[in-house]
mmCIF file with all atom_site columns, C-alpha atoms in Angstrom:
data_model
loop_
_atom_site.group_PDB
_atom_site.id
_atom_site.type_symbol
_atom_site.label_atom_id
_atom_site.label_alt_id
_atom_site.label_comp_id
_atom_site.label_asym_id
_atom_site.label_entity_id
_atom_site.label_seq_id
_atom_site.pdbx_PDB_ins_code
_atom_site.Cartn_x
_atom_site.Cartn_y
_atom_site.Cartn_z
_atom_site.occupancy
_atom_site.B_iso_or_equiv
_atom_site.pdbx_formal_charge
_atom_site.auth_seq_id
_atom_site.auth_comp_id
_atom_site.auth_asym_id
_atom_site.auth_atom_id
_atom_site.pdbx_PDB_model_num
ATOM 1   C CA . MET A 1 1   ? 66.598 63.579 25.787 1.00 0.00 ? 1   MET A CA 1
ATOM 2   C CA . SER A 1 2   ? 69.934 62.814 27.416 1.00 0.00 ? 2   SER A CA 1
ATOM 3   C CA . ASN A 1 3   ? 71.330 64.442 30.511 1.00 0.00 ? 3   ASN A CA 1
ATOM 4   C CA . PRO A 1 4   ? 74.413 66.547 29.538 1.00 0.00 ? 4   PRO A CA 1
ATOM 5   C CA . GLU A 1 5   ? 75.915 66.120 33.021 1.00 0.00 ? 5   GLU A CA 1
ATOM 6   C CA . LYS A 1 6   ? 75.791 62.326 32.888 1.00 0.00 ? 6   LYS A CA 1
ATOM 7   C CA . PRO A 1 7   ? 78.554 60.814 30.714 1.00 0.00 ? 7   PRO A CA 1
ATOM 8   C CA . LEU A 1 8   ? 77.495 58.548 27.865 1.00 0.00 ? 8   LEU A CA 1
ATOM 9   C CA . PHE A 1 9   ? 80.054 55.869 28.843 1.00 0.00 ? 9   PHE A CA 1
ATOM 10  C CA . SER A 1 10  ? 81.454 54.986 32.219 1.00 0.00 ? 10  SER A CA 1
ATOM 11  C CA . LEU A 1 11  ? 85.206 55.245 32.717 1.00 0.00 ? 11  LEU A CA 1
ATOM 12  C CA . HIS A 1 12  ? 85.507 51.452 32.615 1.00 0.00 ? 12  HIS A CA 1
ATOM 13  C CA . GLU A 1 13  ? 83.765 51.138 29.213 1.00 0.00 ? 13  GLU A CA 1
ATOM 14  C CA . HIS A 1 14  ? 85.731 54.048 27.805 1.00 0.00 ? 14  HIS A CA 1
ATOM 15  C CA . ALA A 1 15  ? 89.032 52.519 28.947 1.00 0.00 ? 15  ALA A CA 1
ATOM 16  C CA . LEU A 1 16  ? 88.100 49.210 27.314 1.00 0.00 ? 16  LEU A CA 1
ATOM 17  C CA . GLU A 1 17  ? 87.407 50.863 23.993 1.00 0.00 ? 17  GLU A CA 1
ATOM 18  C CA . LYS A 1 18  ? 90.732 52.727 23.918 1.00 0.00 ? 18  LYS A CA 1
ATOM 19  C CA . SER A 1 19  ? 92.894 49.784 24.944 1.00 0.00 ? 19  SER A CA 1
ATOM 20  C CA . PHE A 1 20  ? 94.630 47.924 22.122 1.00 0.00 ? 20  PHE A CA 1
ATOM 21  C CA . GLU A 1 21  ? 94.542 44.171 22.155 1.00 0.00 ? 21  GLU A CA 1
ATOM 22  C CA . ALA A 1 22  ? 95.865 41.872 19.450 1.00 0.00 ? 22  ALA A CA 1
ATOM 23  C CA . CYS A 1 23  ? 93.817 39.039 17.967 1.00 0.00 ? 23  CYS A CA 1
ATOM 24  C CA . PRO A 1 24  ? 95.303 35.699 19.111 1.00 0.00 ? 24  PRO A CA 1
ATOM 25  C CA . GLU A 1 25  ? 94.581 34.151 15.690 1.00 0.00 ? 25  GLU A CA 1
ATOM 26  C CA . CYS A 1 26  ? 95.813 36.762 13.175 1.00 0.00 ? 26  CYS A CA 1
ATOM 27  C CA . SER A 1 27  ? 97.490 39.504 15.320 1.00 0.00 ? 27  SER A CA 1
ATOM 28  C CA . SER A 1 28  ? 95.145 42.210 14.001 1.00 0.00 ? 28  SER A CA 1
ATOM 29  C CA . LYS A 1 29  ? 93.468 44.679 16.343 1.00 0.00 ? 29  LYS A CA 1
ATOM 30  C CA . LEU A 1 30  ? 90.400 43.643 18.367 1.00 0.00 ? 30  LEU A CA 1
ATOM 31  C CA . MET A 1 31  ? 87.544 46.085 18.740 1.00 0.00 ? 31  MET A CA 1
ATOM 32  C CA . ILE A 1 32  ? 84.279 46.159 20.666 1.00 0.00 ? 32  ILE A CA 1
ATOM 33  C CA . LYS A 1 33  ? 81.290 45.220 18.510 1.00 0.00 ? 33  LYS A CA 1
ATOM 34  C CA . ARG A 1 34  ? 77.615 44.908 19.372 1.00 0.00 ? 34  ARG A CA 1
ATOM 35  C CA . GLY A 1 35  ? 75.456 41.882 18.622 1.00 0.00 ? 35  GLY A CA 1
ATOM 36  C CA . LYS A 1 36  ? 72.058 40.500 19.624 1.00 0.00 ? 36  LYS A CA 1
ATOM 37  C CA . SER A 1 37  ? 73.605 39.025 22.795 1.00 0.00 ? 37  SER A CA 1
ATOM 38  C CA . GLY A 1 38  ? 75.408 42.222 23.772 1.00 0.00 ? 38  GLY A CA 1
ATOM 39  C CA . ALA A 1 39  ? 78.942 43.581 23.426 1.00 0.00 ? 39  ALA A CA 1
ATOM 40  C CA . PHE A 1 40  ? 81.872 41.403 22.375 1.00 0.00 ? 40  PHE A CA 1
ATOM 41  C CA . PHE A 1 41  ? 85.440 41.739 21.144 1.00 0.00 ? 41  PHE A CA 1
ATOM 42  C CA . GLY A 1 42  ? 85.795 40.978 17.439 1.00 0.00 ? 42  GLY A CA 1
ATOM 43  C CA . CYS A 1 43  ? 88.731 41.005 15.048 1.00 0.00 ? 43  CYS A CA 1
ATOM 44  C CA . ILE A 1 44  ? 88.847 43.971 12.613 1.00 0.00 ? 44  ILE A CA 1
ATOM 45  C CA . ASN A 1 45  ? 90.039 41.492 9.976  1.00 0.00 ? 45  ASN A CA 1
ATOM 46  C CA . TYR A 1 46  ? 86.512 39.999 9.767  1.00 0.00 ? 46  TYR A CA 1
ATOM 47  C CA . PRO A 1 47  ? 85.397 38.060 7.580  1.00 0.00 ? 47  PRO A CA 1
ATOM 48  C CA . ASN A 1 48  ? 88.929 36.689 6.992  1.00 0.00 ? 48  ASN A CA 1
ATOM 49  C CA . CYS A 1 49  ? 89.341 36.140 10.745 1.00 0.00 ? 49  CYS A CA 1
ATOM 50  C CA . LYS A 1 50  ? 86.251 35.191 12.755 1.00 0.00 ? 50  LYS A CA 1
ATOM 51  C CA . TYR A 1 51  ? 87.750 35.415 16.276 1.00 0.00 ? 51  TYR A CA 1
ATOM 52  C CA . THR A 1 52  ? 85.348 36.730 18.941 1.00 0.00 ? 52  THR A CA 1
ATOM 53  C CA . ARG A 1 53  ? 85.139 36.661 22.718 1.00 0.00 ? 53  ARG A CA 1
ATOM 54  C CA . PRO A 1 54  ? 82.734 38.251 25.195 1.00 0.00 ? 54  PRO A CA 1
ATOM 55  C CA . VAL A 1 55  ? 83.623 41.554 26.857 1.00 0.00 ? 55  VAL A CA 1
ATOM 56  C CA . VAL A 1 56  ? 82.628 40.173 30.248 1.00 0.00 ? 56  VAL A CA 1
ATOM 57  C CA . GLU A 1 57  ? 83.820 36.662 31.029 1.00 0.00 ? 57  GLU A CA 1
ATOM 58  C CA . HIS A 1 58  ? 81.237 34.757 33.050 1.00 0.00 ? 58  HIS A CA 1
ATOM 59  C CA . GLU A 1 59  ? 82.508 32.493 35.777 1.00 0.00 ? 59  GLU A CA 1
ATOM 60  C CA . ARG A 1 60  ? 82.311 28.826 34.783 1.00 0.00 ? 60  ARG A CA 1
ATOM 61  C CA . VAL A 1 61  ? 81.085 26.376 37.369 1.00 0.00 ? 61  VAL A CA 1
ATOM 62  C CA . GLU A 1 62  ? 82.868 23.053 37.540 1.00 0.00 ? 62  GLU A CA 1
ATOM 63  C CA . GLU A 1 63  ? 80.744 19.977 36.955 1.00 0.00 ? 63  GLU A CA 1
ATOM 64  C CA . LYS A 1 64  ? 79.735 18.505 40.314 1.00 0.00 ? 64  LYS A CA 1
ATOM 65  C CA . VAL A 1 65  ? 78.847 14.802 40.438 1.00 0.00 ? 65  VAL A CA 1
ATOM 66  C CA . LEU A 1 66  ? 75.796 13.987 42.567 1.00 0.00 ? 66  LEU A CA 1
ATOM 67  C CA . ALA A 1 67  ? 76.795 11.074 44.803 1.00 0.00 ? 67  ALA A CA 1
ATOM 68  C CA . GLY A 1 68  ? 74.296 8.230  44.877 1.00 0.00 ? 68  GLY A CA 1
ATOM 69  C CA . SER A 1 69  ? 72.441 9.402  41.771 1.00 0.00 ? 69  SER A CA 1
ATOM 70  C CA . GLU A 1 70  ? 71.869 7.180  38.760 1.00 0.00 ? 70  GLU A CA 1
ATOM 71  C CA . CYS A 1 71  ? 70.934 7.998  35.167 1.00 0.00 ? 71  CYS A CA 1
ATOM 72  C CA . PRO A 1 72  ? 67.680 6.194  34.295 1.00 0.00 ? 72  PRO A CA 1
ATOM 73  C CA . GLU A 1 73  ? 68.884 5.632  30.712 1.00 0.00 ? 73  GLU A CA 1
ATOM 74  C CA . CYS A 1 74  ? 72.457 4.322  31.082 1.00 0.00 ? 74  CYS A CA 1
ATOM 75  C CA . GLY A 1 75  ? 73.107 3.864  34.821 1.00 0.00 ? 75  GLY A CA 1
ATOM 76  C CA . ASN A 1 76  ? 76.018 6.349  35.111 1.00 0.00 ? 76  ASN A CA 1
ATOM 77  C CA . GLU A 1 77  ? 76.035 9.075  37.758 1.00 0.00 ? 77  GLU A CA 1
ATOM 78  C CA . LEU A 1 78  ? 74.277 12.412 37.298 1.00 0.00 ? 78  LEU A CA 1
ATOM 79  C CA . ALA A 1 79  ? 76.034 15.772 37.688 1.00 0.00 ? 79  ALA A CA 1
ATOM 80  C CA . VAL A 1 80  ? 75.148 19.444 38.075 1.00 0.00 ? 80  VAL A CA 1
ATOM 81  C CA . LYS A 1 81  ? 76.317 21.169 34.896 1.00 0.00 ? 81  LYS A CA 1
ATOM 82  C CA . GLN A 1 82  ? 76.233 24.646 33.415 1.00 0.00 ? 82  GLN A CA 1
ATOM 83  C CA . GLY A 1 83  ? 74.725 25.113 29.963 1.00 0.00 ? 83  GLY A CA 1
ATOM 84  C CA . ARG A 1 84  ? 73.944 28.055 27.751 1.00 0.00 ? 84  ARG A CA 1
ATOM 85  C CA . TYR A 1 85  ? 70.569 28.582 29.499 1.00 0.00 ? 85  TYR A CA 1
ATOM 86  C CA . GLY A 1 86  ? 71.827 28.080 33.058 1.00 0.00 ? 86  GLY A CA 1
ATOM 87  C CA . MET A 1 87  ? 72.340 25.215 35.475 1.00 0.00 ? 87  MET A CA 1
ATOM 88  C CA . PHE A 1 88  ? 70.886 21.744 34.859 1.00 0.00 ? 88  PHE A CA 1
ATOM 89  C CA . ILE A 1 89  ? 71.310 18.122 35.952 1.00 0.00 ? 89  ILE A CA 1
ATOM 90  C CA . GLY A 1 90  ? 72.546 15.755 33.264 1.00 0.00 ? 90  GLY A CA 1
ATOM 91  C CA . CYS A 1 91  ? 74.290 12.433 32.729 1.00 0.00 ? 91  CYS A CA 1
ATOM 92  C CA . THR A 1 92  ? 78.077 12.247 33.179 1.00 0.00 ? 92  THR A CA 1
ATOM 93  C CA . ASN A 1 93  ? 78.210 9.897  30.166 1.00 0.00 ? 93  ASN A CA 1
ATOM 94  C CA . PHE A 1 94  ? 77.543 12.762 27.710 1.00 0.00 ? 94  PHE A CA 1
ATOM 95  C CA . PRO A 1 95  ? 77.727 12.683 24.599 1.00 0.00 ? 95  PRO A CA 1
ATOM 96  C CA . GLU A 1 96  ? 76.882 8.937  24.532 1.00 0.00 ? 96  GLU A CA 1
ATOM 97  C CA . CYS A 1 97  ? 73.875 9.547  26.819 1.00 0.00 ? 97  CYS A CA 1
ATOM 98  C CA . HIS A 1 98  ? 71.767 12.706 26.432 1.00 0.00 ? 98  HIS A CA 1
ATOM 99  C CA . HIS A 1 99  ? 69.616 12.340 29.571 1.00 0.00 ? 99  HIS A CA 1
ATOM 100 C CA . ILE A 1 100 ? 68.689 15.617 31.305 1.00 0.00 ? 100 ILE A CA 1
ATOM 101 C CA . GLU A 1 101 ? 66.529 15.777 34.435 1.00 0.00 ? 101 GLU A CA 1
ATOM 102 C CA . GLU A 1 102 ? 63.334 17.805 34.181 1.00 0.00 ? 102 GLU A CA 1
ATOM 103 C CA . THR A 1 103 ? 63.673 21.074 36.104 1.00 0.00 ? 103 THR A CA 1
ATOM 104 C CA . HIS A 1 104 ? 60.047 22.161 35.710 1.00 0.00 ? 104 HIS A CA 1
ATOM 105 C CA . HIS A 1 105 ? 57.080 20.041 36.698 1.00 0.00 ? 105 HIS A CA 1
ATOM 106 C CA . HIS A 1 106 ? 54.699 19.964 33.732 1.00 0.00 ? 106 HIS A CA 1
ATOM 107 C CA . GLU A 1 107 ? 51.066 20.222 34.754 1.00 0.00 ? 107 GLU A CA 1
ATOM 108 C CA . ASP A 1 108 ? 48.390 18.559 32.675 1.00 0.00 ? 108 ASP A CA 1
ATOM 109 C CA . ALA A 1 109 ? 45.876 21.248 31.704 1.00 0.00 ? 109 ALA A CA 1
ATOM 110 C CA . GLY A 1 110 ? 43.092 18.627 31.582 1.00 0.00 ? 110 GLY A CA 1
ATOM 111 C CA . VAL A 1 111 ? 42.269 19.564 27.993 1.00 0.00 ? 111 VAL A CA 1
ATOM 112 C CA . ILE A 1 112 ? 42.543 17.250 24.972 1.00 0.00 ? 112 ILE A CA 1
ATOM 113 C CA . CYS A 1 113 ? 44.602 18.644 22.086 1.00 0.00 ? 113 CYS A CA 1
ATOM 114 C CA . PRO A 1 114 ? 42.138 20.087 19.545 1.00 0.00 ? 114 PRO A CA 1
ATOM 115 C CA . LYS A 1 115 ? 44.441 19.349 16.599 1.00 0.00 ? 115 LYS A CA 1
ATOM 116 C CA . CYS A 1 116 ? 45.347 15.651 17.014 1.00 0.00 ? 116 CYS A CA 1
ATOM 117 C CA . GLN A 1 117 ? 42.569 14.652 19.486 1.00 0.00 ? 117 GLN A CA 1
ATOM 118 C CA . LYS A 1 118 ? 44.967 12.030 20.970 1.00 0.00 ? 118 LYS A CA 1
ATOM 119 C CA . ALA A 1 119 ? 47.004 13.670 23.738 1.00 0.00 ? 119 ALA A CA 1
ATOM 120 C CA . ASP A 1 120 ? 46.472 16.303 26.410 1.00 0.00 ? 120 ASP A CA 1
ATOM 121 C CA . LEU A 1 121 ? 47.743 19.877 26.443 1.00 0.00 ? 121 LEU A CA 1
ATOM 122 C CA . ILE A 1 122 ? 50.570 20.241 28.983 1.00 0.00 ? 122 ILE A CA 1
ATOM 123 C CA . GLU A 1 123 ? 51.689 23.415 30.773 1.00 0.00 ? 123 GLU A CA 1
ATOM 124 C CA . ARG A 1 124 ? 55.317 24.127 29.918 1.00 0.00 ? 124 ARG A CA 1
ATOM 125 C CA . THR A 1 125 ? 57.821 26.919 30.533 1.00 0.00 ? 125 THR A CA 1
ATOM 126 C CA . ASN A 1 126 ? 60.113 28.334 27.863 1.00 0.00 ? 126 ASN A CA 1
ATOM 127 C CA . ARG A 1 127 ? 63.724 29.356 28.511 1.00 0.00 ? 127 ARG A CA 1
ATOM 128 C CA . PHE A 1 128 ? 62.613 32.899 29.407 1.00 0.00 ? 128 PHE A CA 1
ATOM 129 C CA . GLY A 1 129 ? 60.149 31.687 32.069 1.00 0.00 ? 129 GLY A CA 1
ATOM 130 C CA . LYS A 1 130 ? 56.964 32.300 30.039 1.00 0.00 ? 130 LYS A CA 1
ATOM 131 C CA . ILE A 1 131 ? 54.237 29.661 30.404 1.00 0.00 ? 131 ILE A CA 1
ATOM 132 C CA . PHE A 1 132 ? 52.651 28.088 27.317 1.00 0.00 ? 132 PHE A CA 1
ATOM 133 C CA . TYR A 1 133 ? 50.554 24.978 26.627 1.00 0.00 ? 133 TYR A CA 1
ATOM 134 C CA . SER A 1 134 ? 51.565 22.372 24.046 1.00 0.00 ? 134 SER A CA 1
ATOM 135 C CA . CYS A 1 135 ? 50.464 18.932 22.936 1.00 0.00 ? 135 CYS A CA 1
ATOM 136 C CA . ASP A 1 136 ? 51.965 16.068 24.948 1.00 0.00 ? 136 ASP A CA 1
ATOM 137 C CA . ASP A 1 137 ? 52.441 14.163 21.673 1.00 0.00 ? 137 ASP A CA 1
ATOM 138 C CA . TYR A 1 138 ? 55.176 16.560 20.507 1.00 0.00 ? 138 TYR A CA 1
ATOM 139 C CA . PRO A 1 139 ? 56.962 16.291 17.982 1.00 0.00 ? 139 PRO A CA 1
ATOM 140 C CA . LYS A 1 140 ? 54.189 14.387 16.135 1.00 0.00 ? 140 LYS A CA 1
ATOM 141 C CA . CYS A 1 141 ? 51.707 17.155 16.998 1.00 0.00 ? 141 CYS A CA 1
ATOM 142 C CA . LYS A 1 142 ? 53.046 20.705 17.302 1.00 0.00 ? 142 LYS A CA 1
ATOM 143 C CA . TYR A 1 143 ? 49.907 22.463 18.542 1.00 0.00 ? 143 TYR A CA 1
ATOM 144 C CA . VAL A 1 144 ? 50.646 25.334 20.978 1.00 0.00 ? 144 VAL A CA 1
ATOM 145 C CA . VAL A 1 145 ? 48.587 28.027 22.728 1.00 0.00 ? 145 VAL A CA 1
ATOM 146 C CA . ASN A 1 146 ? 49.986 30.844 24.859 1.00 0.00 ? 146 ASN A CA 1
ATOM 147 C CA . TYR A 1 147 ? 47.057 31.125 27.263 1.00 0.00 ? 147 TYR A CA 1
ATOM 148 C CA . GLN A 1 148 ? 45.365 28.649 29.607 1.00 0.00 ? 148 GLN A CA 1
ATOM 149 C CA . PRO A 1 149 ? 43.114 26.333 27.566 1.00 0.00 ? 149 PRO A CA 1
ATOM 150 C CA . ILE A 1 150 ? 39.557 25.524 28.693 1.00 0.00 ? 150 ILE A CA 1
ATOM 151 C CA . GLN A 1 151 ? 37.629 22.452 27.436 1.00 0.00 ? 151 GLN A CA 1
ATOM 152 C CA . ASP A 1 152 ? 34.697 24.344 25.901 1.00 0.00 ? 152 ASP A CA 1
ATOM 153 C CA . VAL A 1 153 ? 33.515 24.382 22.265 1.00 0.00 ? 153 VAL A CA 1
ATOM 154 C CA . CYS A 1 154 ? 33.557 27.700 20.401 1.00 0.00 ? 154 CYS A CA 1
ATOM 155 C CA . PRO A 1 155 ? 29.930 28.477 19.389 1.00 0.00 ? 155 PRO A CA 1
ATOM 156 C CA . GLU A 1 156 ? 31.040 30.261 16.182 1.00 0.00 ? 156 GLU A CA 1
ATOM 157 C CA . CYS A 1 157 ? 33.730 28.043 14.578 1.00 0.00 ? 157 CYS A CA 1
ATOM 158 C CA . HIS A 1 158 ? 33.205 24.863 16.686 1.00 0.00 ? 158 HIS A CA 1
ATOM 159 C CA . TRP A 1 159 ? 36.890 24.635 17.702 1.00 0.00 ? 159 TRP A CA 1
ATOM 160 C CA . SER A 1 160 ? 37.086 22.245 20.664 1.00 0.00 ? 160 SER A CA 1
ATOM 161 C CA . ILE A 1 161 ? 38.822 24.614 23.122 1.00 0.00 ? 161 ILE A CA 1
ATOM 162 C CA . LEU A 1 162 ? 38.731 28.216 24.318 1.00 0.00 ? 162 LEU A CA 1
ATOM 163 C CA . VAL A 1 163 ? 41.548 30.083 26.076 1.00 0.00 ? 163 VAL A CA 1
ATOM 164 C CA . LYS A 1 164 ? 41.345 32.155 29.252 1.00 0.00 ? 164 LYS A CA 1
ATOM 165 C CA . ARG A 1 165 ? 42.918 35.636 29.010 1.00 0.00 ? 165 ARG A CA 1
ATOM 166 C CA . LYS A 1 166 ? 43.187 38.447 31.523 1.00 0.00 ? 166 LYS A CA 1
ATOM 167 C CA . MET A 1 167 ? 42.180 41.649 29.758 1.00 0.00 ? 167 MET A CA 1
ATOM 168 C CA . ALA A 1 168 ? 41.492 45.211 30.919 1.00 0.00 ? 168 ALA A CA 1
ATOM 169 C CA . SER A 1 169 ? 37.782 44.353 31.017 1.00 0.00 ? 169 SER A CA 1
ATOM 170 C CA . GLY A 1 170 ? 38.422 41.301 33.215 1.00 0.00 ? 170 GLY A CA 1
ATOM 171 C CA . ILE A 1 171 ? 38.818 37.572 32.523 1.00 0.00 ? 171 ILE A CA 1
ATOM 172 C CA . VAL A 1 172 ? 37.759 36.730 28.963 1.00 0.00 ? 172 VAL A CA 1
ATOM 173 C CA . LEU A 1 173 ? 37.236 33.339 27.292 1.00 0.00 ? 173 LEU A CA 1
ATOM 174 C CA . MET A 1 174 ? 38.113 33.491 23.604 1.00 0.00 ? 174 MET A CA 1
ATOM 175 C CA . CYS A 1 175 ? 38.662 31.208 20.653 1.00 0.00 ? 175 CYS A CA 1
ATOM 176 C CA . PRO A 1 176 ? 42.393 30.602 19.930 1.00 0.00 ? 176 PRO A CA 1
ATOM 177 C CA . GLU A 1 177 ? 41.785 30.254 16.180 1.00 0.00 ? 177 GLU A CA 1
ATOM 178 C CA . LYS A 1 178 ? 42.981 33.317 14.242 1.00 0.00 ? 178 LYS A CA 1
ATOM 179 C CA . LYS A 1 179 ? 40.076 33.242 11.800 1.00 0.00 ? 179 LYS A CA 1
ATOM 180 C CA . CYS A 1 180 ? 37.534 33.347 14.647 1.00 0.00 ? 180 CYS A CA 1
ATOM 181 C CA . ALA A 1 181 ? 36.843 36.471 16.735 1.00 0.00 ? 181 ALA A CA 1
ATOM 182 C CA . TYR A 1 182 ? 34.623 34.875 19.413 1.00 0.00 ? 182 TYR A CA 1
ATOM 183 C CA . LYS A 1 183 ? 34.958 36.362 22.946 1.00 0.00 ? 183 LYS A CA 1
ATOM 184 C CA . ARG A 1 184 ? 32.885 36.262 26.101 1.00 0.00 ? 184 ARG A CA 1
ATOM 185 C CA . ASN A 1 185 ? 33.396 37.396 29.678 1.00 0.00 ? 185 ASN A CA 1
ATOM 186 C CA . ASP A 1 186 ? 34.136 34.590 32.124 1.00 0.00 ? 186 ASP A CA 1
ATOM 187 C CA . ILE A 1 187 ? 31.522 34.452 34.833 1.00 0.00 ? 187 ILE A CA 1
#
């Protein structure tokens, strides 16, 4: 239920919606549209004109060269850059060199991949900060689990690992295979 005393839009948003702005490509009117990434200005002449721009312009950071640094692949200097997922350190010789410094230290989980039996499972972080464990032999092996793997054989399906999950009942070791329902409390 909404509060009748609280306005639905702030004055700033309301002023943006009423203001008329012409599309720089076709001179039609721009209007605020909503997408999966939030609000943006889009041309009303869509799909003939595909001009869009964000409602809020984010400040761009200029590329800053790191003095005394060297790219291990091509020997050029490294620089602090801004990408679509935030700041990172990459080679100044882009696009010829695609080297990017690792920002997260990947911990070895000490568990052999149950699918390929060749490499270890490595702790990784996705772009949203969530931890997952994947095979170190990626892209040859694409095995992934979302919870901490434990080197222990499942007594029901004989899968070579179990995963550790925090549940309402406490810490539980369970089989990561979907067809298997094995669970036990961790002691």
